[in-house]
Amino acid sequence: MHTWDELNNFILHCRGCGLARTRRLPVVGQGNRRTDLMMIAEAPGAREDEEGVPFVGPAGKMLDQLLAGAGLSRGEIYLTNIVKCHPPGNRDPREEEKDLCMPYLRYETHLLRPKIIVCLGRVAAQRIISLDYRITRQHGTWIRRKNCDLTAVYHPSAILRDPAKLEETQADFLSIAEHLRNIRNSL
Ligand code: URA
């Protein structure tokens, strides 16, 4: 039988790739395990590596601000990363690291069965939605796959680097909140 405890235990003891040698703490997914809304980012940053919790650093503050602006909170979402360990120097995770970590994301998705998946940033969108996903052109657009609505938004760190992206991301979060309301109302 699949359980959250089993999954998190696998992740906490994982030595599947080289990141196990440089990470401090693996970062397991966090949030509401009964929600319809799953958000997937790329990999933990330095602060997350120290605390073992996703989005506790500056990007986390931006994420909280975006959620609050759409009337949402972390308690209503489940938040995870493609790669569960911090890549040194904050580099993008390598293909092999993503490949080796994907079974954990599949396990999480199997347990959660989300009706909405939001990719936070290009790296997650290219892994989850399509290899050639163009975040600048396609963010905020929706596709439907196996009874699940998928979209992608700019990564909160990208907004910190370029505040001009804030307004369109706020609009994308409003669309996400509306999708969630529609799903709740249709049950
Ligand atoms: N950036 C990510 O992609 N994931 C985190 O958990 C934190 C920052």
Tab-separated table of C-alpha atoms and ligand atoms in Angstrom:
chain	number	residue	atom	x	y	z
A	1	MET	CA	0.000	0.000	0.000
A	2	HIS	CA	1.214	3.511	-0.799
A	3	THR	CA	1.367	5.979	2.087
A	4	TRP	CA	2.726	9.486	2.683
A	5	ASP	CA	4.950	8.124	5.433
A	6	GLU	CA	6.467	5.554	3.113
A	7	LEU	CA	7.049	8.154	0.409
A	8	ASN	CA	8.679	10.665	2.752
A	9	ASN	CA	10.822	7.938	4.246
A	10	PHE	CA	12.117	6.992	0.783
A	11	ILE	CA	12.969	10.624	0.067
A	12	LEU	CA	14.611	11.294	3.423
A	13	HIS	CA	16.925	8.289	2.945
A	14	CYS	CA	17.477	8.656	-0.790
A	15	ARG	CA	21.026	8.378	-2.114
A	16	GLY	CA	19.928	7.937	-5.723
A	17	CYS	CA	22.067	10.684	-7.286
A	18	GLY	CA	25.077	12.889	-6.595
A	19	LEU	CA	22.980	15.547	-4.858
A	20	ALA	CA	22.852	13.238	-1.831
A	21	ARG	CA	26.529	14.046	-1.237
A	22	THR	CA	26.131	17.836	-1.214
A	23	ARG	CA	22.622	18.398	0.207
A	24	ARG	CA	21.968	19.039	3.864
A	25	LEU	CA	18.311	17.988	4.038
A	26	PRO	CA	16.078	16.514	1.357
A	27	VAL	CA	12.933	18.618	0.962
A	28	VAL	CA	9.717	16.598	0.938
A	29	GLY	CA	6.456	18.030	-0.381
A	30	GLN	CA	4.358	20.000	2.075
A	31	GLY	CA	0.810	21.204	2.485
A	32	ASN	CA	-2.743	20.018	2.313
A	33	ARG	CA	-2.937	16.330	1.389
A	34	ARG	CA	-6.659	16.567	0.618
A	35	THR	CA	-6.455	19.509	-1.782
A	36	ASP	CA	-7.247	19.541	-5.508
A	37	LEU	CA	-4.357	21.932	-6.190
A	38	MET	CA	-0.755	20.780	-6.529
A	39	MET	CA	2.085	23.222	-7.238
A	40	ILE	CA	5.375	21.867	-8.552
A	41	ALA	CA	8.630	23.844	-8.656
A	42	GLU	CA	12.091	22.757	-9.730
A	43	ALA	CA	14.383	22.132	-6.781
A	44	PRO	CA	15.014	23.429	-3.249
A	45	GLY	CA	17.137	26.541	-2.748
A	46	ALA	CA	19.774	27.128	-0.080
A	47	ARG	CA	17.333	28.054	2.697
A	48	GLU	CA	15.149	25.062	1.935
A	49	ASP	CA	18.251	22.858	2.093
A	50	GLU	CA	18.863	24.081	5.660
A	51	GLU	CA	15.298	23.628	6.851
A	52	GLY	CA	14.020	20.688	4.795
A	53	VAL	CA	10.839	22.596	3.904
A	54	PRO	CA	9.864	23.957	0.447
A	55	PHE	CA	9.753	27.708	-0.199
A	56	VAL	CA	10.934	29.066	3.143
A	57	GLY	CA	13.369	31.557	1.565
A	58	PRO	CA	12.726	34.802	-0.338
A	59	ALA	CA	10.938	32.964	-3.182
A	60	GLY	CA	8.574	31.566	-0.548
A	61	LYS	CA	7.602	35.074	0.576
A	62	MET	CA	6.805	35.976	-3.017
A	63	LEU	CA	4.776	32.775	-3.417
A	64	ASP	CA	2.787	33.599	-0.259
A	65	GLN	CA	2.129	37.091	-1.594
A	66	LEU	CA	0.860	35.711	-4.924
A	67	LEU	CA	-1.361	33.175	-3.164
A	68	ALA	CA	-2.778	35.810	-0.800
A	69	GLY	CA	-3.475	38.157	-3.730
A	70	ALA	CA	-5.715	35.462	-5.205
A	71	GLY	CA	-7.418	34.713	-1.885
A	72	LEU	CA	-5.446	31.485	-1.413
A	73	SER	CA	-3.052	30.239	1.247
A	74	ARG	CA	-0.496	27.466	1.656
A	75	GLY	CA	-3.023	25.537	3.712
A	76	GLU	CA	-5.100	25.098	0.561
A	77	ILE	CA	-2.356	23.779	-1.692
A	78	TYR	CA	0.174	20.974	-1.824
A	79	LEU	CA	3.639	22.228	-2.732
A	80	THR	CA	6.546	20.158	-3.999
A	81	ASN	CA	9.576	20.111	-6.279
A	82	ILE	CA	10.658	17.899	-9.179
A	83	VAL	CA	14.046	17.370	-7.540
A	84	LYS	CA	13.958	16.961	-3.769
A	85	CYS	CA	17.566	17.958	-3.003
A	86	HIS	CA	19.305	21.323	-3.417
A	87	PRO	CA	21.605	21.522	-6.469
A	88	PRO	CA	24.883	23.138	-5.344
A	89	GLY	CA	25.281	26.789	-6.270
A	90	ASN	CA	21.588	26.908	-7.187
A	91	ARG	CA	22.289	25.537	-10.668
A	92	ASP	CA	19.416	24.038	-12.661
A	93	PRO	CA	18.872	20.377	-11.821
A	94	ARG	CA	20.453	18.023	-14.400
A	95	GLU	CA	18.361	15.753	-16.631
A	96	GLU	CA	19.664	12.685	-14.820
A	97	GLU	CA	18.763	14.165	-11.406
A	98	LYS	CA	15.248	14.951	-12.601
A	99	ASP	CA	14.868	11.473	-14.098
A	100	LEU	CA	15.969	9.792	-10.885
A	101	CYS	CA	13.637	11.919	-8.745
A	102	MET	CA	10.521	11.588	-10.937
A	103	PRO	CA	9.268	8.390	-9.267
A	104	TYR	CA	8.811	10.408	-6.045
A	105	LEU	CA	6.714	13.002	-7.861
A	106	ARG	CA	4.653	10.219	-9.467
A	107	TYR	CA	4.127	8.708	-6.029
A	108	GLU	CA	2.977	12.078	-4.635
A	109	THR	CA	0.629	12.617	-7.565
A	110	HIS	CA	-0.786	9.120	-7.109
A	111	LEU	CA	-1.495	9.816	-3.421
A	112	LEU	CA	-2.881	13.323	-3.943
A	113	ARG	CA	-4.798	12.829	-7.216
A	114	PRO	CA	-4.885	16.609	-7.897
A	115	LYS	CA	-7.424	18.128	-10.264
A	116	ILE	CA	-5.176	21.145	-10.901
A	117	ILE	CA	-1.407	21.130	-11.379
A	118	VAL	CA	0.483	24.428	-11.480
A	119	CYS	CA	4.116	24.360	-12.588
A	120	LEU	CA	6.171	27.083	-10.946
A	121	GLY	CA	8.686	28.085	-13.608
A	122	ARG	CA	10.143	26.834	-16.844
A	123	VAL	CA	12.030	23.828	-15.510
A	124	ALA	CA	8.895	22.262	-14.013
A	125	ALA	CA	6.743	23.219	-17.021
A	126	GLN	CA	9.171	21.617	-19.473
A	127	ARG	CA	9.219	18.416	-17.454
A	128	ILE	CA	5.499	18.203	-16.670
A	129	ILE	CA	3.662	19.928	-19.548
A	130	SER	CA	5.894	19.747	-22.625
A	131	LEU	CA	9.587	19.651	-23.431
A	132	ASP	CA	9.341	22.765	-25.595
A	133	TYR	CA	7.212	24.798	-23.157
A	134	ARG	CA	7.890	28.546	-23.534
A	135	ILE	CA	7.093	30.141	-20.202
A	136	THR	CA	7.137	33.720	-21.559
A	137	ARG	CA	4.543	32.905	-24.221
A	138	GLN	CA	2.496	30.182	-22.588
A	139	HIS	CA	2.289	31.023	-18.876
A	140	GLY	CA	-1.273	31.173	-17.624
A	141	THR	CA	-2.681	29.048	-20.458
A	142	TRP	CA	-4.448	25.809	-19.534
A	143	ILE	CA	-4.354	22.302	-20.914
A	144	ARG	CA	-6.369	19.308	-19.816
A	145	ARG	CA	-4.847	15.885	-19.303
A	146	LYS	CA	-6.428	12.816	-17.704
A	147	ASN	CA	-9.067	14.707	-15.779
A	148	CYS	CA	-6.525	17.259	-14.563
A	149	ASP	CA	-6.085	20.923	-15.589
A	150	LEU	CA	-2.474	22.019	-15.965
A	151	THR	CA	-0.882	25.431	-16.243
A	152	ALA	CA	2.441	27.120	-15.535
A	153	VAL	CA	3.380	30.494	-14.100
A	154	TYR	CA	6.664	32.348	-13.711
A	155	HIS	CA	8.785	31.012	-10.869
A	156	PRO	CA	8.556	33.334	-7.825
A	157	SER	CA	12.351	33.841	-8.023
A	158	ALA	CA	11.977	35.094	-11.605
A	159	ILE	CA	9.612	37.776	-10.323
A	160	LEU	CA	12.098	38.786	-7.629
A	161	ARG	CA	14.713	39.193	-10.369
A	162	ASP	CA	12.302	41.003	-12.711
A	163	PRO	CA	9.386	42.732	-10.932
A	164	ALA	CA	7.861	43.585	-14.336
A	165	LYS	CA	6.580	39.982	-14.330
A	166	LEU	CA	4.540	40.516	-11.166
A	167	GLU	CA	1.356	41.879	-12.683
A	168	GLU	CA	0.843	39.098	-15.231
A	169	THR	CA	1.637	36.494	-12.593
A	170	GLN	CA	-0.954	38.000	-10.271
A	171	ALA	CA	-3.470	37.598	-13.103
A	172	ASP	CA	-2.386	33.962	-13.573
A	173	PHE	CA	-2.950	33.295	-9.864
A	174	LEU	CA	-6.451	34.775	-10.097
A	175	SER	CA	-7.159	32.330	-12.925
A	176	ILE	CA	-5.830	29.461	-10.778
A	177	ALA	CA	-8.092	30.478	-7.871
A	178	GLU	CA	-11.049	30.635	-10.237
A	179	HIS	CA	-10.318	27.142	-11.556
A	180	LEU	CA	-10.178	25.869	-8.007
A	181	ARG	CA	-13.507	27.526	-7.150
A	182	ASN	CA	-15.134	26.023	-10.242
A	183	ILE	CA	-13.903	22.559	-9.339
A	184	ARG	CA	-15.102	22.893	-5.750
A	185	ASN	CA	-18.493	24.155	-6.942
A	186	SER	CA	-18.907	21.311	-9.423
A	187	LEU	CA	-18.504	18.607	-6.747
B	1	URA	N1	12.708	27.345	-5.361
B	1	URA	C1	12.186	26.158	-5.776
B	1	URA	O1	12.123	25.870	-6.971
B	1	URA	N2	11.766	25.318	-4.836
B	1	URA	C2	11.794	25.583	-3.526
B	1	URA	O2	11.366	24.741	-2.733
B	1	URA	C3	12.315	26.835	-3.139
B	1	URA	C4	12.776	27.696	-4.071
